Coordinates of C-alpha atoms in Angstrom, one line a residue:
X1 CA -31.0 16.1 9.0
X2 CA -29.3 12.9 10.2
X3 CA -25.6 12.7 10.4
X4 CA -24.0 10.0 8.1
X5 CA -22.2 7.3 10.0
X6 CA -18.6 7.8 8.8
X7 CA -15.6 6.2 10.4
X8 CA -12.9 7.5 10.6
X9 CA -14.3 11.0 10.9
X10 CA -13.5 13.1 7.9
X11 CA -11.5 16.3 8.3
X12 CA -14.4 18.4 7.0
X13 CA -18.0 17.5 6.5
X14 CA -20.8 19.9 5.4
X15 CA -24.4 18.6 5.1
X16 CA -26.6 20.3 2.6
X17 CA -30.4 20.9 2.8
X18 CA -30.9 19.5 -0.7
X19 CA -32.6 16.3 -1.7
X20 CA -30.5 13.1 -1.3
X21 CA -29.1 11.0 -4.1
X22 CA -31.2 7.9 -4.7
X23 CA -29.3 4.8 -5.4
X24 CA -30.8 2.3 -7.8
X25 CA -29.8 -0.2 -10.5
X26 CA -30.2 2.3 -13.3
X27 CA -27.6 4.7 -11.8
X28 CA -24.6 5.1 -14.1
X29 CA -21.1 4.6 -12.8
X30 CA -18.9 7.1 -14.6
X31 CA -15.1 7.1 -14.8
X32 CA -13.3 10.2 -16.2
X33 CA -10.3 8.1 -17.1
X34 CA -9.6 4.4 -17.5
X35 CA -6.4 4.7 -15.4
X36 CA -5.8 1.6 -13.3
X37 CA -6.4 3.4 -10.0
X38 CA -9.8 4.6 -11.2
X39 CA -10.8 1.3 -12.7
X40 CA -9.8 -0.5 -9.5
X41 CA -11.8 2.0 -7.4
X42 CA -14.8 1.5 -9.6
X43 CA -14.6 -2.3 -9.2
X44 CA -14.4 -1.8 -5.4
X45 CA -17.4 0.5 -5.4
X46 CA -19.5 -2.0 -7.4
X47 CA -18.5 -4.8 -5.0
X48 CA -19.3 -2.9 -1.9
X49 CA -22.6 -1.5 -3.2
X50 CA -23.7 -5.0 -4.1
X51 CA -22.8 -6.3 -0.7
X52 CA -24.4 -3.4 1.1
X53 CA -27.6 -2.9 -0.9
X54 CA -28.0 -5.8 -3.3
X55 CA -27.9 -3.4 -6.2
X56 CA -25.6 -4.5 -9.0
X57 CA -24.4 -1.5 -11.0
X58 CA -23.6 -1.8 -14.7
X59 CA -20.0 -1.7 -15.7
X60 CA -18.5 1.8 -15.6
X61 CA -18.8 4.1 -18.7
X62 CA -16.7 7.1 -19.8
X63 CA -17.6 10.6 -18.5
X64 CA -20.8 12.0 -19.9
X65 CA -23.8 14.1 -18.8
X66 CA -26.1 11.3 -17.9
X67 CA -27.9 11.6 -14.5
X68 CA -28.2 10.1 -12.0
X69 CA -24.6 9.0 -11.8
X70 CA -21.7 8.1 -9.6
X71 CA -18.5 9.7 -10.9
X72 CA -15.0 8.7 -10.0
X73 CA -11.9 10.8 -10.9
X74 CA -8.4 11.8 -10.0
X75 CA -9.3 15.6 -10.2
X76 CA -8.4 16.5 -6.6
X77 CA -5.4 18.7 -5.9
X78 CA -5.0 17.8 -2.2
X79 CA -2.1 16.0 -0.5
X80 CA -1.4 12.3 -1.0
X81 CA -4.3 9.9 0.0
X82 CA -6.8 12.8 0.2
X83 CA -10.1 13.0 -1.5
X84 CA -13.2 15.2 -2.0
X85 CA -16.7 13.8 -2.1
X86 CA -19.8 15.9 -3.2
X87 CA -23.3 14.6 -3.5
X88 CA -26.7 16.0 -4.5
X89 CA -29.9 14.6 -6.0
X90 CA -28.3 14.3 -9.5
X91 CA -24.8 12.9 -8.9
X92 CA -22.2 11.8 -6.4
X93 CA -18.6 12.7 -7.3
X94 CA -15.6 11.2 -5.6
X95 CA -12.3 12.8 -6.6
X96 CA -9.0 11.5 -5.3
X97 CA -5.6 13.2 -5.2
X98 CA -4.2 9.8 -6.2
X99 CA -5.4 6.2 -6.5
X100 CA -5.3 5.7 -2.7
X101 CA -7.3 8.8 -2.1
X102 CA -10.0 7.7 -4.5
X103 CA -10.1 4.3 -2.9
X104 CA -10.6 5.9 0.5
X105 CA -13.3 8.2 -0.9
X106 CA -15.1 5.1 -2.2
X107 CA -15.0 3.6 1.3
X108 CA -16.6 6.8 2.7
X109 CA -19.3 6.8 0.0
X110 CA -20.4 3.3 0.9
X111 CA -20.5 4.1 4.6
X112 CA -22.8 7.1 3.7
X113 CA -25.4 4.8 2.1
X114 CA -28.6 4.6 4.2
X115 CA -32.1 3.4 3.6
X116 CA -35.6 4.5 4.4
X117 CA -39.1 4.2 2.8
X118 CA -37.8 5.9 -0.4
X119 CA -35.0 3.3 -0.8
X120 CA -31.2 3.5 -0.7
X121 CA -29.9 7.0 -0.5
X122 CA -26.9 9.2 0.1
X123 CA -27.4 12.6 1.8
X124 CA -26.5 15.8 0.0
X125 CA -23.1 16.8 1.4
X126 CA -19.6 18.0 0.8
X127 CA -16.5 16.2 2.3
X128 CA -12.9 17.3 2.1
X129 CA -10.7 14.7 3.7
X130 CA -7.0 14.0 4.3
X131 CA -5.2 11.7 6.7
X132 CA -3.6 13.0 9.8
X133 CA -0.8 10.5 9.9
X134 CA 1.1 9.0 7.0
X135 CA 1.4 5.5 8.6
X136 CA -1.9 3.9 9.7
X137 CA -1.2 0.2 10.6
X138 CA -2.7 -3.0 11.8
X139 CA -0.6 -5.9 13.0
X140 CA -1.3 -9.6 12.8
X141 CA 0.7 -12.1 14.9
X142 CA 0.9 -15.2 12.7
X143 CA 3.6 -16.8 14.9
X144 CA 1.7 -17.8 18.0
X145 CA -1.0 -19.2 15.8
X146 CA -0.5 -19.5 12.0
X147 CA -3.1 -17.7 9.9
X148 CA -3.5 -18.8 6.2
X149 CA -3.3 -16.5 3.2
X150 CA -7.1 -16.2 2.9
X151 CA -7.5 -15.1 6.5
X152 CA -4.7 -12.5 6.2
X153 CA -6.3 -11.2 3.0
X154 CA -9.7 -11.0 4.7
X155 CA -8.2 -8.8 7.4
X156 CA -6.6 -6.6 4.7
X157 CA -10.1 -6.1 3.3
X158 CA -11.5 -5.1 6.7
X159 CA -8.6 -2.8 7.6
X160 CA -8.5 -1.1 4.2
X161 CA -12.2 -0.3 4.6
X162 CA -11.2 1.8 7.6
X163 CA -8.4 3.6 5.7
X164 CA -5.4 1.7 7.2
X165 CA -2.5 1.6 4.9
X166 CA 0.0 -0.8 6.5
X167 CA -0.1 -4.5 7.5
X168 CA 2.6 -5.5 10.0
X169 CA 3.1 -9.2 10.0
X170 CA 4.8 -10.7 13.1
X171 CA 6.3 -13.6 11.3
X172 CA 8.6 -15.2 14.0
X173 CA 8.4 -15.9 17.7
X174 CA 9.2 -18.5 20.2
X175 CA 6.3 -20.7 19.0
X176 CA 7.0 -20.7 15.3
X177 CA 8.8 -19.4 12.2
X178 CA 6.3 -18.5 9.4
X179 CA 8.2 -17.5 6.3
X180 CA 10.1 -19.6 3.8
X181 CA 13.8 -18.8 3.5
X182 CA 15.6 -20.4 0.5
X183 CA 18.8 -19.4 2.2
X184 CA 17.9 -21.2 5.4
X185 CA 15.5 -24.1 4.5
X186 CA 15.7 -25.8 7.9
X187 CA 13.6 -22.9 9.3
X188 CA 10.4 -24.2 7.6
X189 CA 11.4 -27.8 7.9
X190 CA 11.8 -27.8 11.6
X191 CA 10.7 -24.4 13.1
X192 CA 7.2 -24.0 11.5
X193 CA 5.2 -26.9 12.8
X194 CA 4.4 -25.7 16.3
X195 CA 2.1 -23.1 17.9
X196 CA 0.6 -22.1 21.2
X197 CA -1.4 -25.0 22.6
X198 CA -0.1 -27.5 20.1
X199 CA -2.6 -26.3 17.6
X200 CA -0.4 -27.0 14.5
X201 CA 1.8 -24.8 12.5
X202 CA 2.3 -23.6 9.0
X203 CA 4.3 -21.1 7.0
X204 CA 4.1 -18.9 3.9
X205 CA 6.0 -19.9 0.8
X206 CA 7.5 -17.1 -1.3
X207 CA 4.5 -17.4 -3.5
X208 CA 2.1 -17.1 -0.5
X209 CA 4.0 -14.0 0.8
X210 CA 4.0 -12.4 -2.6
X211 CA 0.3 -13.0 -2.9
X212 CA -0.3 -11.2 0.4
X213 CA 1.9 -8.3 -0.6
X214 CA 0.1 -8.0 -3.9
X215 CA -3.3 -8.2 -2.3
X216 CA -2.3 -5.5 0.2
X217 CA -1.0 -3.4 -2.7
X218 CA -4.3 -3.5 -4.5
X219 CA -5.8 -2.2 -1.3
X220 CA -3.2 0.6 -1.0
X221 CA -1.4 -1.1 2.0
X222 CA 2.2 -1.9 2.4
X223 CA 3.4 -5.1 4.2
X224 CA 5.9 -4.6 7.1
X225 CA 7.4 -8.0 7.9
X226 CA 8.9 -8.6 11.4
X227 CA 11.8 -10.9 12.3
X228 CA 11.9 -10.6 16.1
X229 CA 15.1 -10.7 18.0
X230 CA 17.2 -11.1 20.0
X231 CA 14.5 -12.6 22.2
X232 CA 11.3 -14.3 20.9
X233 CA 13.6 -16.6 19.0
X234 CA 13.2 -20.0 20.6
X235 CA 11.8 -21.5 17.3
X236 CA 15.1 -20.9 15.7
X237 CA 16.7 -23.3 18.1
X238 CA 14.7 -26.1 16.5
X239 CA 16.5 -25.6 13.2
X240 CA 19.8 -23.9 14.2
X241 CA 20.4 -24.7 17.9
X242 CA 24.0 -23.4 17.6
X243 CA 22.7 -19.9 17.2
X244 CA 20.6 -19.8 20.4
X245 CA 21.5 -19.4 24.0
X246 CA 19.8 -21.7 26.6
X247 CA 16.4 -20.5 27.8
X248 CA 16.4 -18.3 30.9
X249 CA 13.7 -19.7 33.2
X250 CA 12.5 -16.9 35.5
X251 CA 10.1 -17.1 38.4
X252 CA 7.5 -15.3 36.3
X253 CA 7.9 -17.8 33.5
X254 CA 7.4 -20.7 36.1
X255 CA 4.2 -19.0 37.3
X256 CA 2.9 -18.6 33.7
X257 CA 3.7 -22.3 33.0
X258 CA 1.7 -23.3 36.1
X259 CA -1.2 -21.1 35.2
X260 CA -1.7 -22.4 31.6
X261 CA -0.3 -25.9 32.1
X262 CA 2.4 -25.5 29.4
X263 CA 5.8 -27.1 29.6
X264 CA 8.8 -24.8 30.4
X265 CA 11.0 -24.0 27.4
X266 CA 13.8 -26.4 26.6
X267 CA 16.3 -25.7 23.9
X268 CA 15.6 -27.6 20.7
X269 CA 12.1 -28.6 21.8
X270 CA 9.0 -26.8 20.4
X271 CA 7.6 -24.3 22.9
X272 CA 3.7 -24.2 23.1
X273 CA 3.2 -21.8 26.0
X274 CA 2.7 -18.0 26.1
X275 CA 5.6 -16.9 28.3
X276 CA 8.0 -14.3 27.0
X277 CA 11.5 -13.0 27.4
X278 CA 13.3 -16.3 28.1
X279 CA 15.0 -16.8 24.7
X280 CA 18.0 -15.1 23.1
X281 CA 20.2 -15.5 20.1
X282 CA 24.0 -15.8 20.7
X283 CA 24.9 -12.1 20.5
X284 CA 28.6 -12.5 20.3
X285 CA 28.7 -15.2 17.7
X286 CA 29.3 -14.0 14.1
X287 CA 27.3 -16.9 12.8
X288 CA 24.2 -15.2 14.2
X289 CA 24.8 -12.1 12.0
X290 CA 25.5 -14.3 9.0
X291 CA 22.2 -16.0 9.6
X292 CA 20.4 -12.6 10.0
X293 CA 22.0 -11.1 6.9
X294 CA 20.8 -14.1 4.9
X295 CA 17.2 -13.8 6.3
X296 CA 16.9 -10.0 6.1
X297 CA 18.4 -9.8 2.6
X298 CA 16.0 -12.5 1.3
X299 CA 13.0 -10.9 3.0
X300 CA 13.9 -7.4 1.7
X301 CA 13.9 -8.7 -1.8
X302 CA 10.4 -10.1 -1.3
X303 CA 9.1 -6.9 0.2
X304 CA 8.5 -3.8 -1.9
X305 CA 7.6 -1.6 1.1
X306 CA 10.2 0.6 2.8
X307 CA 10.4 -1.1 6.2
X308 CA 11.7 -4.3 7.9
X309 CA 10.8 -4.7 11.6
X310 CA 13.5 -6.2 13.8
X311 CA 11.6 -6.6 17.0
X312 CA 13.7 -5.9 20.0
X313 CA 11.0 -6.3 22.7
X314 CA 11.1 -8.2 26.0
X315 CA 14.7 -9.4 25.8
X316 CA 14.6 -10.3 29.4
X317 CA 17.2 -13.1 29.0
X318 CA 19.7 -10.9 27.2
X319 CA 22.5 -9.0 28.9
X320 CA 22.1 -5.2 28.4
X321 CA 25.4 -4.7 26.7
X322 CA 24.7 -7.7 24.4
X323 CA 21.3 -6.2 23.6
X324 CA 22.8 -2.9 22.5
X325 CA 25.4 -4.8 20.4
X326 CA 22.6 -6.8 18.7
X327 CA 20.4 -3.8 17.9
X328 CA 23.3 -1.9 16.5
X329 CA 24.3 -4.7 14.2
X330 CA 20.8 -5.7 13.0
X331 CA 19.5 -2.1 12.4
X332 CA 22.6 -1.6 10.2
X333 CA 22.0 -4.9 8.4
X334 CA 18.5 -3.6 7.5
X335 CA 20.0 -0.4 6.2
X336 CA 22.3 -2.4 4.0
X337 CA 19.3 -4.0 2.3
X338 CA 18.0 -0.5 1.4
X339 CA 15.2 -0.6 3.9
X340 CA 14.4 1.4 7.1
X341 CA 14.4 -0.6 10.3
X342 CA 11.5 -0.5 12.7
X343 CA 12.0 -1.6 16.3
X344 CA 10.0 -1.8 19.5
X345 CA 10.6 1.0 21.9
X346 CA 13.2 -0.8 24.1
X347 CA 15.7 -0.3 21.3
X348 CA 15.6 3.5 21.5
X349 CA 18.3 3.7 24.1
X350 CA 20.9 1.7 22.1
X351 CA 23.8 3.9 21.3
X352 CA 24.6 2.1 18.0
X353 CA 21.1 2.2 16.7
X354 CA 21.1 3.0 13.0
X355 CA 20.1 6.6 12.2
X356 CA 16.5 7.0 11.1
X357 CA 15.3 3.8 12.7
X358 CA 11.6 4.0 13.5
X359 CA 10.5 3.3 17.0
X360 CA 7.2 1.5 17.9
X361 CA 5.9 2.3 21.3
X362 CA 3.8 -0.4 23.0
X363 CA 3.6 0.9 26.5
X364 CA 0.6 2.4 28.1
X365 CA -1.2 5.7 27.3
X366 CA 0.5 7.0 30.5
X367 CA 4.1 5.6 30.1
X368 CA 5.7 3.6 32.9
X369 CA 9.2 2.4 33.7
X370 CA 11.1 4.9 31.5
X371 CA 9.4 3.6 28.3
X372 CA 8.9 7.3 27.2
X373 CA 12.6 8.0 27.4
X374 CA 13.4 4.9 25.4
X375 CA 11.0 6.1 22.7
X376 CA 12.5 9.6 22.6
X377 CA 15.8 8.0 21.7
X378 CA 14.5 7.2 18.2
X379 CA 13.7 10.9 17.5
X380 CA 17.2 11.9 18.8
X381 CA 18.7 9.7 16.1
X382 CA 16.6 11.1 13.3
X383 CA 13.8 8.6 13.4
X384 CA 10.1 8.9 14.1
X385 CA 7.6 7.0 16.2
X386 CA 4.6 4.7 15.7
X387 CA 2.2 4.6 18.6
X388 CA 0.6 1.4 19.7
X389 CA -0.4 2.0 23.3
X390 CA -1.3 -1.5 24.6
X391 CA -4.0 -0.4 27.0
X392 CA -5.9 1.4 24.2
X393 CA -5.4 -0.3 20.9
X394 CA -3.9 -3.8 21.5
X395 CA -6.9 -5.5 19.9
X396 CA -6.1 -8.8 21.6
X397 CA -7.0 -7.5 25.0
X398 CA -10.3 -8.7 26.4
X399 CA -13.4 -6.6 25.5
X400 CA -15.3 -8.3 28.3
X401 CA -14.1 -10.1 31.5
X402 CA -16.0 -13.3 30.5
X403 CA -14.7 -13.5 27.0
X404 CA -12.8 -16.7 26.2
X405 CA -10.8 -14.6 23.7
X406 CA -8.1 -12.2 24.7
X407 CA -5.7 -11.3 27.6
X408 CA -5.9 -8.7 30.3
X409 CA -2.2 -7.8 31.1
X410 CA -2.6 -4.3 29.6
X411 CA -4.6 -2.8 32.6
X412 CA -7.4 -5.3 32.4
X413 CA -10.4 -5.3 30.1
X414 CA -10.1 -2.7 27.3
X415 CA -13.5 -1.1 26.6
X416 CA -14.4 0.6 23.3
X417 CA -14.4 3.9 25.1
X418 CA -10.9 3.4 26.4
X419 CA -9.8 2.4 22.9
X420 CA -11.2 5.8 21.7
X421 CA -10.4 8.4 24.3
X422 CA -6.6 8.9 23.9
X423 CA -4.7 11.4 21.9
X424 CA -1.5 10.4 20.1
X425 CA 0.4 13.7 20.8
X426 CA -0.3 13.4 24.5
X427 CA 1.4 10.0 25.0
X428 CA 5.1 10.8 25.0
X429 CA 6.3 14.1 26.3
X430 CA 8.6 15.8 23.9
X431 CA 7.3 14.1 20.8
X432 CA 5.0 16.2 18.8
X433 CA 2.8 15.4 15.8
X434 CA 5.6 16.0 13.2
X435 CA 7.7 13.3 15.0
X436 CA 4.9 10.7 15.0
X437 CA 4.9 8.6 11.8
X438 CA 1.6 7.1 12.7
X439 CA -0.6 4.7 14.7
X440 CA -0.7 0.9 14.7
X441 CA -3.2 -1.5 16.3
X442 CA -1.6 -4.9 17.0
X443 CA -3.5 -8.1 17.3
X444 CA -1.5 -10.8 19.0
X445 CA -2.6 -14.4 18.6
X446 CA -2.2 -16.3 21.8
X447 CA -5.9 -16.9 21.9
X448 CA -6.7 -16.3 18.1
X449 CA -7.1 -19.3 15.8
X450 CA -9.6 -18.2 13.2
X451 CA -10.9 -15.3 11.2
X452 CA -14.0 -15.3 13.4
X453 CA -11.7 -14.8 16.4
X454 CA -10.0 -11.9 14.7
X455 CA -13.4 -10.2 13.9
X456 CA -14.7 -10.7 17.5
X457 CA -11.6 -9.1 19.1
X458 CA -10.9 -6.4 16.5
X459 CA -14.4 -5.1 15.8
X460 CA -15.6 -2.5 16.8
X461 CA -12.4 -1.4 18.7
X462 CA -10.3 -1.3 15.5
X463 CA -12.5 1.6 14.4
X464 CA -11.1 3.7 17.3
X465 CA -7.6 3.1 16.2
X466 CA -8.5 4.0 12.6
X467 CA -9.9 7.3 13.8
X468 CA -6.8 8.1 15.9
X469 CA -4.7 7.4 12.9
X470 CA -6.7 9.3 10.2
X471 CA -8.9 12.0 11.8
X472 CA -8.0 15.3 13.4
X473 CA -7.1 15.3 17.1
X474 CA -9.5 14.2 19.8
X475 CA -11.9 17.0 20.4
X476 CA -10.8 19.1 17.4
X477 CA -14.1 18.4 15.6
X478 CA -17.7 17.9 16.8
X479 CA -17.4 14.4 15.4
X480 CA -14.2 13.7 17.4
X481 CA -15.9 12.8 20.6
X482 CA -16.9 9.5 22.2
X483 CA -20.6 10.2 22.0
X484 CA -20.3 10.9 18.3
X485 CA -18.1 7.8 17.7
X486 CA -20.4 5.4 19.5
X487 CA -23.3 6.5 17.3
X488 CA -21.3 6.5 14.1
X489 CA -19.8 3.0 14.7
X490 CA -23.2 1.7 15.6
X491 CA -24.5 2.9 12.3
X492 CA -21.9 0.8 10.5
X493 CA -23.4 -2.4 11.9
X494 CA -25.5 -3.1 8.9
X495 CA -22.6 -2.5 6.5
X496 CA -20.3 -4.8 8.6
X497 CA -22.9 -7.5 8.7
X498 CA -23.4 -7.3 4.9
X499 CA -19.6 -7.7 4.5
X500 CA -19.5 -10.8 6.7
X501 CA -17.7 -9.1 9.6
X502 CA -18.6 -11.0 12.8
X503 CA -18.1 -8.1 15.1
X504 CA -18.8 -8.1 18.8
X505 CA -21.9 -6.0 19.5
X506 CA -20.5 -4.3 22.6
X507 CA -23.2 -2.7 24.8
X508 CA -21.3 0.6 24.8
X509 CA -22.2 1.2 21.1
X510 CA -25.6 2.3 19.8
X511 CA -26.1 -0.4 17.2
X512 CA -28.4 0.1 14.2
X513 CA -30.6 -3.0 13.6
X514 CA -29.8 -5.2 10.6
X515 CA -31.7 -4.4 7.4
X516 CA -33.2 -6.8 4.8
X517 CA -31.3 -6.8 1.5
X518 CA -33.1 -7.2 -1.9
X519 CA -31.1 -7.8 -5.0
X520 CA -31.9 -5.3 -7.7
X521 CA -30.8 -5.7 -11.3
X522 CA -28.8 -8.4 -12.9
X523 CA -25.9 -6.5 -14.4
X524 CA -22.4 -7.9 -13.7

């Protein structure tokens, strides 16, 4: 009996000896209620089955005894986002504890579809599944290169299919400001036109941003917007030069400029290189905090999710005392909007950090330079931690030394195996599972310009991050091993191709060949 290729690995999977469920155009799609969450899940299931198999199921019907049928319900009494899936020759039933759980059960069902001489089929099995961590995120950097609404929504589709539930948008950096602020219109007039390599800029209007938030919501994802500071703020100097200190040009920055041929940063002039740490807001000027209060209040009003990200990383040009002052003020500004602040791990040692601030760790799987102690600071102040170890799940790292995409600063090329073989609870001593809010896989855009670039860098390694975020601990299940993962991900190749995901077929993975798709039925 072959193992279904399910990613992330479910908490409990039992295969039965019975005959499989055969999927065809005459299969009924049954909803036990017309609640919005069930109807949305039914629409998603029809869309995915059509893409995967060419079969176009008829519109869903109320519950009845007709067989064969696919049944969707909210009849599971498990925790939030959990689901139960059962299948035999007569029916497949997906029951969610809530709308999100049902949506995730639908993703699992579609992954379980295989084909042989008898046609499209779903093995007889029972699944009980629940997420390990509450926060399962992906990050897109839209500041180094702007990515339009359609590209962002396409990434939401892909991430939601792997049970991620948060999209972190890195909206501001040295190279550009990407969100319209009615309170500060010069930001999009003057700070949004540049990017790495002079590739052009762009920004999201309020309507664009609301469209992204709404699309994410329909896929059971929150949006976490980031306004980085006090460094990564050079773009602000184009619109409000009085708020920014002069760039601090280090020897490292000069070397970076020589390597990539970019000009050194100059206040008030667009920066198109990839150097970091040279910019800083004027920490002791009250005008800075008036500006930030305007921006954070407006952004909070646009964002229904609970978090605002304040950055805090790589402030190499900022005095340590000033850095502490900045983080204390800005984390409290976020609290005043009714949101919870998230900050990169450097902020964890700031004495004035607002209680409950979430820390995001971006160091290596084995911490260096006291990064672990900084991260523990968030827990001491009543917060929790999001893990984003750069040498495992930074998706912008090269997957091959010859790839034109990606960087290598996080311990060189990051293989799929290295992306997979790490355990969240083993990264920071003294931080246990209860103190970990979740896992997030960032994708920085120094070399990313298109949705195809995103696919090539993210897939298949994004699946490793998904499994770290959703599934039980590494080694806790027979499925939670590298050998199992490389086979299961390889089995998703046909599904990913049918969904238009332009993944990189890494040689580490046992890829299943593409399958011909024949459209069956004409129901819409």
